[in-house]
């Protein structure tokens, strides 16, 4: 009889512990659900927030920029053209 009473008491203690864990799990679940709801709401706000699109670059103004004349190659003079043609003739002949 004592064994049965001890077993019943152990089972009652186990049930009480399980109830406490269940309550704790439910409380944690509620907190997690609230956190999830907050995160989803913040995410929706962030997605719906309209950020101004960056201005599209204007290629026409970039193309119109002038290159400084000191950076451009100099046009060949008549003398250098003649020398180049003369060298070519000497090499071919």
mmCIF file of N, CA, C and O in Angstrom:
data_model
loop_
_atom_site.group_PDB
_atom_site.id
_atom_site.type_symbol
_atom_site.label_atom_id
_atom_site.label_comp_id
_atom_site.label_asym_id
_atom_site.label_seq_id
_atom_site.Cartn_x
_atom_site.Cartn_y
_atom_site.Cartn_z
ATOM 1 N N UNK A 1 0.809 -1.176 0.000
ATOM 2 C CA UNK A 1 0.000 0.000 0.000
ATOM 3 C C UNK A 1 0.877 1.275 0.000
ATOM 4 O O UNK A 1 0.557 2.229 -0.698
ATOM 5 N N UNK A 2 1.926 1.275 0.751
ATOM 6 C CA UNK A 2 2.821 2.409 0.807
ATOM 7 C C UNK A 2 3.464 2.635 -0.552
ATOM 8 O O UNK A 2 3.671 3.782 -0.967
ATOM 9 N N UNK A 3 3.791 1.544 -1.202
ATOM 10 C CA UNK A 3 4.396 1.658 -2.531
ATOM 11 C C UNK A 3 3.437 2.339 -3.499
ATOM 12 O O UNK A 3 3.829 3.208 -4.281
ATOM 13 N N UNK A 4 2.172 1.972 -3.452
ATOM 14 C CA UNK A 4 1.166 2.547 -4.340
ATOM 15 C C UNK A 4 0.974 4.034 -4.035
ATOM 16 O O UNK A 4 0.856 4.860 -4.947
ATOM 17 N N UNK A 5 0.969 4.393 -2.738
ATOM 18 C CA UNK A 5 0.809 5.805 -2.368
ATOM 19 C C UNK A 5 2.014 6.623 -2.843
ATOM 20 O O UNK A 5 1.863 7.751 -3.322
ATOM 21 N N UNK A 6 3.213 6.052 -2.678
ATOM 22 C CA UNK A 6 4.418 6.738 -3.138
ATOM 23 C C UNK A 6 4.373 6.928 -4.646
ATOM 24 O O UNK A 6 4.727 7.991 -5.179
ATOM 25 N N UNK A 7 3.947 5.883 -5.363
ATOM 26 C CA UNK A 7 3.853 5.958 -6.826
ATOM 27 C C UNK A 7 2.838 7.021 -7.243
ATOM 28 O O UNK A 7 3.084 7.804 -8.171
ATOM 29 N N UNK A 8 1.709 7.086 -6.563
ATOM 30 C CA UNK A 8 0.690 8.088 -6.871
ATOM 31 C C UNK A 8 1.244 9.485 -6.613
ATOM 32 O O UNK A 8 1.048 10.404 -7.410
ATOM 33 N N UNK A 9 1.965 9.659 -5.503
ATOM 34 C CA UNK A 9 2.536 10.958 -5.185
ATOM 35 C C UNK A 9 3.576 11.374 -6.233
ATOM 36 O O UNK A 9 3.622 12.524 -6.666
ATOM 37 N N UNK A 10 4.399 10.402 -6.671
ATOM 38 C CA UNK A 10 5.390 10.696 -7.708
ATOM 39 C C UNK A 10 4.700 11.102 -9.004
ATOM 40 O O UNK A 10 5.133 12.038 -9.697
ATOM 41 N N UNK A 11 3.639 10.422 -9.336
ATOM 42 C CA UNK A 11 2.895 10.746 -10.559
ATOM 43 C C UNK A 11 2.258 12.139 -10.459
ATOM 44 O O UNK A 11 2.258 12.903 -11.433
ATOM 45 N N UNK A 12 1.742 12.499 -9.273
ATOM 46 C CA UNK A 12 1.160 13.830 -9.076
ATOM 47 C C UNK A 12 2.239 14.904 -9.211
ATOM 48 O O UNK A 12 2.012 15.959 -9.819
ATOM 49 N N UNK A 13 3.414 14.626 -8.636
ATOM 50 C CA UNK A 13 4.523 15.569 -8.761
ATOM 51 C C UNK A 13 4.932 15.737 -10.220
ATOM 52 O O UNK A 13 5.197 16.850 -10.684
ATOM 53 N N UNK A 14 4.968 14.608 -10.921
ATOM 54 C CA UNK A 14 5.326 14.653 -12.351
ATOM 55 C C UNK A 14 4.306 15.461 -13.143
ATOM 56 O O UNK A 14 4.657 16.263 -14.006
ATOM 57 N N UNK A 15 3.037 15.268 -12.846
ATOM 58 C CA UNK A 15 1.970 16.014 -13.517
ATOM 59 C C UNK A 15 2.116 17.511 -13.210
ATOM 60 O O UNK A 15 1.982 18.362 -14.102
ATOM 61 N N UNK A 16 2.420 17.860 -11.965
ATOM 62 C CA UNK A 16 2.580 19.271 -11.588
ATOM 63 C C UNK A 16 3.773 19.880 -12.338
ATOM 64 O O UNK A 16 3.695 21.013 -12.829
ATOM 65 N N UNK A 17 4.859 19.132 -12.432
ATOM 66 C CA UNK A 17 6.028 19.625 -13.167
ATOM 67 C C UNK A 17 5.701 19.806 -14.647
ATOM 68 O O UNK A 17 6.103 20.794 -15.270
ATOM 69 N N UNK A 18 4.970 18.841 -15.205
ATOM 70 C CA UNK A 18 4.580 18.941 -16.618
ATOM 71 C C UNK A 18 3.679 20.150 -16.854
ATOM 72 O O UNK A 18 3.800 20.844 -17.871
ATOM 73 N N UNK A 19 2.767 20.421 -15.895
ATOM 74 C CA UNK A 19 1.898 21.590 -16.021
ATOM 75 C C UNK A 19 2.724 22.877 -15.983
ATOM 76 O O UNK A 19 2.474 23.802 -16.755
ATOM 77 N N UNK A 20 3.706 22.919 -15.094
ATOM 78 C CA UNK A 20 4.566 24.107 -15.014
ATOM 79 C C UNK A 20 5.340 24.306 -16.311
ATOM 80 O O UNK A 20 5.458 25.431 -16.818
ATOM 81 N N UNK A 21 5.884 23.217 -16.854
ATOM 82 C CA UNK A 21 6.619 23.329 -18.120
ATOM 83 C C UNK A 21 5.695 23.738 -19.259
ATOM 84 O O UNK A 21 6.076 24.511 -20.128
ATOM 85 N N UNK A 22 4.481 23.205 -19.250
ATOM 86 C CA UNK A 22 3.513 23.568 -20.283
ATOM 87 C C UNK A 22 3.163 25.059 -20.187
ATOM 88 O O UNK A 22 3.114 25.762 -21.204
ATOM 89 N N UNK A 23 2.940 25.551 -18.977
ATOM 90 C CA UNK A 23 2.658 26.987 -18.795
ATOM 91 C C UNK A 23 3.835 27.828 -19.264
ATOM 92 O O UNK A 23 3.647 28.857 -19.933
ATOM 93 N N UNK A 24 5.032 27.396 -18.922
ATOM 94 C CA UNK A 24 6.232 28.134 -19.339
ATOM 95 C C UNK A 24 6.359 28.129 -20.862
ATOM 96 O O UNK A 24 6.677 29.153 -21.471
ATOM 97 N N UNK A 25 6.081 26.980 -21.472
ATOM 98 C CA UNK A 25 6.155 26.888 -22.939
ATOM 99 C C UNK A 25 5.105 27.773 -23.600
ATOM 100 O O UNK A 25 5.385 28.418 -24.615
ATOM 101 N N UNK A 26 3.922 27.817 -23.024
ATOM 102 C CA UNK A 26 2.869 28.670 -23.579
ATOM 103 C C UNK A 26 3.250 30.138 -23.473
ATOM 104 O O UNK A 26 3.027 30.917 -24.403
ATOM 105 N N UNK A 27 3.829 30.513 -22.332
ATOM 106 C CA UNK A 27 4.259 31.905 -22.163
ATOM 107 C C UNK A 27 5.345 32.257 -23.177
ATOM 108 O O UNK A 27 5.313 33.331 -23.793
ATOM 109 N N UNK A 28 6.294 31.348 -23.362
ATOM 110 C CA UNK A 28 7.367 31.590 -24.332
ATOM 111 C C UNK A 28 6.809 31.668 -25.746
ATOM 112 O O UNK A 28 7.241 32.493 -26.548
ATOM 113 N N UNK A 29 5.831 30.808 -26.050
ATOM 114 C CA UNK A 29 5.193 30.836 -27.364
ATOM 115 C C UNK A 29 4.499 32.171 -27.602
ATOM 116 O O UNK A 29 4.590 32.747 -28.692
ATOM 117 N N UNK A 30 3.812 32.688 -26.593
ATOM 118 C CA UNK A 30 3.162 33.993 -26.723
ATOM 119 C C UNK A 30 4.188 35.089 -26.991
ATOM 120 O O UNK A 30 3.984 35.953 -27.861
ATOM 121 N N UNK A 31 5.293 35.056 -26.241
ATOM 122 C CA UNK A 31 6.345 36.056 -26.463
ATOM 123 C C UNK A 31 6.933 35.940 -27.863
ATOM 124 O O UNK A 31 7.178 36.945 -28.543
ATOM 125 N N UNK A 32 7.166 34.715 -28.309
ATOM 126 C CA UNK A 32 7.709 34.501 -29.653
ATOM 127 C C UNK A 32 6.736 34.969 -30.723
ATOM 128 O O UNK A 32 7.154 35.562 -31.734
ATOM 129 N N UNK A 33 5.450 34.714 -30.526
ATOM 130 C CA UNK A 33 4.447 35.179 -31.498
ATOM 131 C C UNK A 33 4.402 36.700 -31.557
ATOM 132 O O UNK A 33 4.281 37.279 -32.637
ATOM 133 N N UNK A 34 4.489 37.349 -30.397
ATOM 134 C CA UNK A 34 4.501 38.810 -30.387
ATOM 135 C C UNK A 34 5.737 39.349 -31.089
ATOM 136 O O UNK A 34 5.657 40.307 -31.871
ATOM 137 N N UNK A 35 6.865 38.706 -30.846
ATOM 138 C CA UNK A 35 8.109 39.132 -31.495
ATOM 139 C C UNK A 35 8.020 38.943 -33.010
ATOM 140 O O UNK A 35 8.448 39.799 -33.786
ATOM 141 N N UNK A 36 7.451 37.818 -33.422
ATOM 142 C CA UNK A 36 7.296 37.549 -34.854
ATOM 143 C C UNK A 36 6.358 38.570 -35.490
ATOM 144 O O UNK A 36 6.649 39.112 -36.563
ATOM 145 N N UNK A 37 5.265 38.866 -34.829
ATOM 146 C CA UNK A 37 4.318 39.853 -35.359
ATOM 147 C C UNK A 37 4.985 41.211 -35.503
ATOM 148 O O UNK A 37 4.826 41.895 -36.513
ATOM 149 N N UNK A 38 5.774 41.602 -34.477
ATOM 150 C CA UNK A 38 6.482 42.879 -34.536
ATOM 151 C C UNK A 38 7.479 42.899 -35.696
ATOM 152 O O UNK A 38 7.564 43.872 -36.438
ATOM 153 N N UNK A 39 8.215 41.797 -35.859
ATOM 154 C CA UNK A 39 9.215 41.730 -36.926
ATOM 155 C C UNK A 39 8.548 41.787 -38.303
ATOM 156 O O UNK A 39 9.040 42.456 -39.221
ATOM 157 N N UNK A 40 7.422 41.087 -38.458
ATOM 158 C CA UNK A 40 6.715 41.116 -39.742
ATOM 159 C C UNK A 40 6.179 42.516 -40.032
ATOM 160 O O UNK A 40 6.251 42.995 -41.159
ATOM 161 N N UNK A 41 5.655 43.176 -39.007
ATOM 162 C CA UNK A 41 5.128 44.528 -39.187
ATOM 163 C C UNK A 41 6.257 45.491 -39.574
ATOM 164 O O UNK A 41 6.110 46.295 -40.494
ATOM 165 N N UNK A 42 7.389 45.359 -38.902
ATOM 166 C CA UNK A 42 8.533 46.221 -39.232
ATOM 167 C C UNK A 42 9.043 45.949 -40.640
ATOM 168 O O UNK A 42 9.427 46.862 -41.364
ATOM 169 N N UNK A 43 9.026 44.685 -41.024
ATOM 170 C CA UNK A 43 9.485 44.329 -42.366
ATOM 171 C C UNK A 43 8.562 44.914 -43.429
ATOM 172 O O UNK A 43 9.025 45.444 -44.439
ATOM 173 N N UNK A 44 7.273 44.835 -43.190
ATOM 174 C CA UNK A 44 6.313 45.404 -44.143
ATOM 175 C C UNK A 44 6.479 46.920 -44.246
ATOM 176 O O UNK A 44 6.407 47.488 -45.327
ATOM 177 N N UNK A 45 6.718 47.552 -43.094
ATOM 178 C CA UNK A 45 6.939 49.007 -43.114
ATOM 179 C C UNK A 45 8.184 49.356 -43.915
ATOM 180 O O UNK A 45 8.196 50.307 -44.686
ATOM 181 N N UNK A 46 9.229 48.575 -43.702
ATOM 182 C CA UNK A 46 10.482 48.846 -44.416
ATOM 183 C C UNK A 46 10.314 48.643 -45.916
ATOM 184 O O UNK A 46 10.863 49.390 -46.726
ATOM 185 N N UNK A 47 9.552 47.622 -46.298
ATOM 186 C CA UNK A 47 9.348 47.365 -47.723
ATOM 187 C C UNK A 47 8.460 48.419 -48.354
ATOM 188 O O UNK A 47 8.637 48.782 -49.515
ATOM 189 N N UNK A 48 7.491 48.920 -47.592
ATOM 190 C CA UNK A 48 6.562 49.895 -48.166
ATOM 191 C C UNK A 48 7.133 51.308 -48.156
ATOM 192 O O UNK A 48 6.624 52.174 -48.862
ATOM 193 N N UNK A 49 8.144 51.523 -47.354
ATOM 194 C CA UNK A 49 8.752 52.861 -47.321
ATOM 195 C C UNK A 49 9.367 53.141 -48.682
ATOM 196 O O UNK A 49 10.178 52.394 -49.186
ATOM 197 N N UNK A 50 8.941 54.224 -49.247
ATOM 198 C CA UNK A 50 9.445 54.558 -50.580
ATOM 199 C C UNK A 50 10.710 55.387 -50.438
ATOM 200 O O UNK A 50 10.680 56.492 -49.911
ATOM 201 N N UNK A 51 11.777 54.824 -50.897
ATOM 202 C CA UNK A 51 13.024 55.576 -50.926
ATOM 203 C C UNK A 51 13.164 56.163 -52.317
ATOM 204 O O UNK A 51 12.863 55.504 -53.314
ATOM 205 N N UNK A 52 13.582 57.398 -52.401
ATOM 206 C CA UNK A 52 13.703 58.006 -53.731
ATOM 207 C C UNK A 52 14.743 57.254 -54.562
ATOM 208 O O UNK A 52 15.799 56.881 -54.070
ATOM 209 N N UNK A 53 14.372 57.015 -55.798
ATOM 210 C CA UNK A 53 15.287 56.324 -56.704
ATOM 211 C C UNK A 53 16.451 57.244 -57.036
ATOM 212 O O UNK A 53 16.277 58.451 -57.185
ATOM 213 N N UNK A 54 17.633 56.677 -57.135
ATOM 214 C CA UNK A 54 18.764 57.532 -57.485
ATOM 215 C C UNK A 54 18.577 58.105 -58.889
ATOM 216 O O UNK A 54 17.995 57.475 -59.761
ATOM 217 N N UNK A 55 19.039 59.307 -59.058
ATOM 218 C CA UNK A 55 18.896 59.966 -60.348
ATOM 219 C C UNK A 55 19.673 59.187 -61.407
ATOM 220 O O UNK A 55 20.786 58.731 -61.162
ATOM 221 N N UNK A 56 19.060 59.038 -62.546
ATOM 222 C CA UNK A 56 19.733 58.318 -63.615
ATOM 223 C C UNK A 56 20.869 59.175 -64.168
ATOM 224 O O UNK A 56 20.717 60.386 -64.331
ATOM 225 N N UNK A 57 21.984 58.554 -64.417
ATOM 226 C CA UNK A 57 23.111 59.347 -64.926
ATOM 227 C C UNK A 57 22.805 59.892 -66.320
ATOM 228 O O UNK A 57 22.167 59.242 -67.131
ATOM 229 N N UNK A 58 23.268 61.079 -66.561
ATOM 230 C CA UNK A 58 23.051 61.695 -67.864
ATOM 231 C C UNK A 58 24.295 61.455 -68.709
ATOM 232 O O UNK A 58 25.332 62.066 -68.501
ATOM 233 N N UNK A 59 24.157 60.536 -69.644
ATOM 234 C CA UNK A 59 25.283 60.183 -70.499
ATOM 235 C C UNK A 59 25.616 61.285 -71.495
ATOM 236 O O UNK A 59 26.762 61.439 -71.895
ATOM 237 N N UNK A 60 24.599 62.036 -71.884
ATOM 238 C CA UNK A 60 24.874 63.084 -72.868
ATOM 239 C C UNK A 60 25.831 64.137 -72.317
ATOM 240 O O UNK A 60 26.684 64.651 -73.028
ATOM 241 N N UNK A 61 25.722 64.439 -71.034
ATOM 242 C CA UNK A 61 26.653 65.420 -70.480
ATOM 243 C C UNK A 61 28.042 64.813 -70.323
ATOM 244 O O UNK A 61 29.047 65.520 -70.425
ATOM 245 N N UNK A 62 28.112 63.537 -70.088
ATOM 246 C CA UNK A 62 29.426 62.900 -69.983
ATOM 247 C C UNK A 62 30.108 62.854 -71.340
ATOM 248 O O UNK A 62 31.321 63.029 -71.450
ATOM 249 N N UNK A 63 29.346 62.655 -72.384
ATOM 250 C CA UNK A 63 29.913 62.586 -73.731
ATOM 251 C C UNK A 63 30.364 63.966 -74.199
ATOM 252 O O UNK A 63 31.347 64.096 -74.907
ATOM 253 N N UNK A 64 29.668 64.998 -73.758
ATOM 254 C CA UNK A 64 29.976 66.343 -74.223
ATOM 255 C C UNK A 64 31.212 66.942 -73.570
ATOM 256 O O UNK A 64 31.669 67.994 -73.977
ATOM 257 N N UNK A 65 31.769 66.309 -72.590
ATOM 258 C CA UNK A 65 32.946 66.880 -71.943
ATOM 259 C C UNK A 65 34.121 66.866 -72.908
ATOM 260 O O UNK A 65 34.383 65.884 -73.592
ATOM 261 N N UNK A 66 34.808 67.966 -72.925
ATOM 262 C CA UNK A 66 35.937 68.114 -73.836
ATOM 263 C C UNK A 66 37.198 67.528 -73.223
ATOM 264 O O UNK A 66 37.426 67.638 -72.024
ATOM 265 N N UNK A 67 38.006 66.908 -74.076
ATOM 266 C CA UNK A 67 39.295 66.383 -73.651
ATOM 267 C C UNK A 67 40.314 67.495 -73.819
ATOM 268 O O UNK A 67 40.369 68.131 -74.874
ATOM 269 N N UNK A 68 41.121 67.737 -72.808
ATOM 270 C CA UNK A 68 42.121 68.796 -72.932
ATOM 271 C C UNK A 68 43.057 68.514 -74.107
ATOM 272 O O UNK A 68 43.440 67.375 -74.367
ATOM 273 N N UNK A 69 43.414 69.557 -74.819
ATOM 274 C CA UNK A 69 44.223 69.392 -76.032
ATOM 275 C C UNK A 69 45.604 68.824 -75.731
ATOM 276 O O UNK A 69 46.193 68.148 -76.571
ATOM 277 N N UNK A 70 46.097 69.048 -74.542
ATOM 278 C CA UNK A 70 47.422 68.508 -74.225
ATOM 279 C C UNK A 70 47.393 66.981 -74.101
ATOM 280 O O UNK A 70 48.414 66.325 -74.202
ATOM 281 N N UNK A 71 46.201 66.410 -73.897
ATOM 282 C CA UNK A 71 46.085 64.959 -73.793
ATOM 283 C C UNK A 71 45.859 64.283 -75.146
ATOM 284 O O UNK A 71 46.056 63.079 -75.269
ATOM 285 N N UNK A 72 45.437 65.064 -76.119
ATOM 286 C CA UNK A 72 45.184 64.489 -77.445
ATOM 287 C C UNK A 72 46.506 64.307 -78.189
ATOM 288 O O UNK A 72 47.440 65.101 -78.026
ATOM 289 N N UNK A 73 46.604 63.266 -79.026
ATOM 290 C CA UNK A 73 47.826 63.126 -79.828
ATOM 291 C C UNK A 73 47.906 64.256 -80.849
ATOM 292 O O UNK A 73 46.888 64.715 -81.378
ATOM 293 N N UNK A 74 49.106 64.706 -81.128
ATOM 294 C CA UNK A 74 49.279 65.800 -82.085
ATOM 295 C C UNK A 74 49.110 65.261 -83.499
ATOM 296 O O UNK A 74 49.489 64.138 -83.805
ATOM 297 N N UNK A 75 48.506 66.079 -84.312
ATOM 298 C CA UNK A 75 48.316 65.688 -85.708
ATOM 299 C C UNK A 75 49.682 65.616 -86.396
ATOM 300 O O UNK A 75 50.544 66.463 -86.167
ATOM 301 N N UNK A 76 49.911 64.587 -87.182
ATOM 302 C CA UNK A 76 51.215 64.466 -87.837
ATOM 303 C C UNK A 76 51.429 65.600 -88.844
ATOM 304 O O UNK A 76 50.508 66.019 -89.529
ATOM 305 N N UNK A 77 52.615 66.077 -88.871
ATOM 306 C CA UNK A 77 52.961 67.126 -89.839
ATOM 307 C C UNK A 77 53.375 66.466 -91.148
ATOM 308 O O UNK A 77 53.609 65.257 -91.213
ATOM 309 N N UNK A 78 53.465 67.252 -92.181
ATOM 310 C CA UNK A 78 53.813 66.732 -93.494
ATOM 311 C C UNK A 78 55.199 66.088 -93.483
ATOM 312 O O UNK A 78 55.408 65.037 -94.079
ATOM 313 N N UNK A 79 56.124 66.657 -92.739
ATOM 314 C CA UNK A 79 57.473 66.128 -92.690
ATOM 315 C C UNK A 79 57.486 64.736 -92.060
ATOM 316 O O UNK A 79 58.135 63.815 -92.570
ATOM 317 N N UNK A 80 56.766 64.536 -90.965
ATOM 318 C CA UNK A 80 56.760 63.219 -90.328
ATOM 319 C C UNK A 80 56.066 62.198 -91.191
ATOM 320 O O UNK A 80 56.455 61.034 -91.218
ATOM 321 N N UNK A 81 55.038 62.615 -91.906
ATOM 322 C CA UNK A 81 54.394 61.673 -92.823
ATOM 323 C C UNK A 81 55.367 61.267 -93.924
ATOM 324 O O UNK A 81 55.454 60.090 -94.281
ATOM 325 N N UNK A 82 56.110 62.212 -94.436
ATOM 326 C CA UNK A 82 57.078 61.898 -95.478
ATOM 327 C C UNK A 82 58.168 60.977 -94.971
ATOM 328 O O UNK A 82 58.592 60.043 -95.666
ATOM 329 N N UNK A 83 58.635 61.203 -93.762
ATOM 330 C CA UNK A 83 59.664 60.336 -93.196
ATOM 331 C C UNK A 83 59.129 58.924 -93.009
ATOM 332 O O UNK A 83 59.821 57.944 -93.294
ATOM 333 N N UNK A 84 57.899 58.804 -92.531
ATOM 334 C CA UNK A 84 57.307 57.477 -92.320
ATOM 335 C C UNK A 84 57.154 56.751 -93.647
ATOM 336 O O UNK A 84 57.479 55.571 -93.765
ATOM 337 N N UNK A 85 56.675 57.451 -94.674
ATOM 338 C CA UNK A 85 56.521 56.821 -95.995
ATOM 339 C C UNK A 85 57.890 56.461 -96.558
ATOM 340 O O UNK A 85 58.081 55.387 -97.118
ATOM 341 N N UNK A 86 58.882 57.317 -96.339
ATOM 342 C CA UNK A 86 60.234 57.035 -96.826
ATOM 343 C C UNK A 86 60.813 55.800 -96.161
ATOM 344 O O UNK A 86 61.454 54.966 -96.802
ATOM 345 N N UNK A 87 60.623 55.638 -94.864
ATOM 346 C CA UNK A 87 61.107 54.452 -94.158
ATOM 347 C C UNK A 87 60.425 53.203 -94.685
ATOM 348 O O UNK A 87 61.032 52.150 -94.831
ATOM 349 N N UNK A 88 59.138 53.326 -94.941
ATOM 350 C CA UNK A 88 58.398 52.196 -95.462
ATOM 351 C C UNK A 88 58.914 51.793 -96.835
ATOM 352 O O UNK A 88 59.073 50.614 -97.124
ATOM 353 N N UNK A 89 59.215 52.749 -97.671
ATOM 354 C CA UNK A 89 59.739 52.463 -99.017
ATOM 355 C C UNK A 89 61.096 51.780 -98.896
ATOM 356 O O UNK A 89 61.373 50.815 -99.587
ATOM 357 N N UNK A 90 61.955 52.274 -98.012
ATOM 358 C CA UNK A 90 63.272 51.659 -97.819
ATOM 359 C C UNK A 90 63.167 50.219 -97.330
ATOM 360 O O UNK A 90 63.951 49.357 -97.741
ATOM 361 N N UNK A 91 62.216 49.936 -96.468
ATOM 362 C CA UNK A 91 62.056 48.582 -95.923
ATOM 363 C C UNK A 91 61.519 47.655 -96.995
ATOM 364 O O UNK A 91 61.962 46.523 -97.136
ATOM 365 N N UNK A 92 60.579 48.120 -97.794
ATOM 366 C CA UNK A 92 59.962 47.279 -98.824
ATOM 367 C C UNK A 92 60.936 47.028 -99.953
ATOM 368 O O UNK A 92 61.019 45.923 -100.482
ATOM 369 N N UNK A 93 61.733 48.005 -100.354
ATOM 370 C CA UNK A 93 62.603 47.887 -101.506
ATOM 371 C C UNK A 93 63.790 47.023 -101.263
ATOM 372 O O UNK A 93 64.231 46.318 -100.606
#
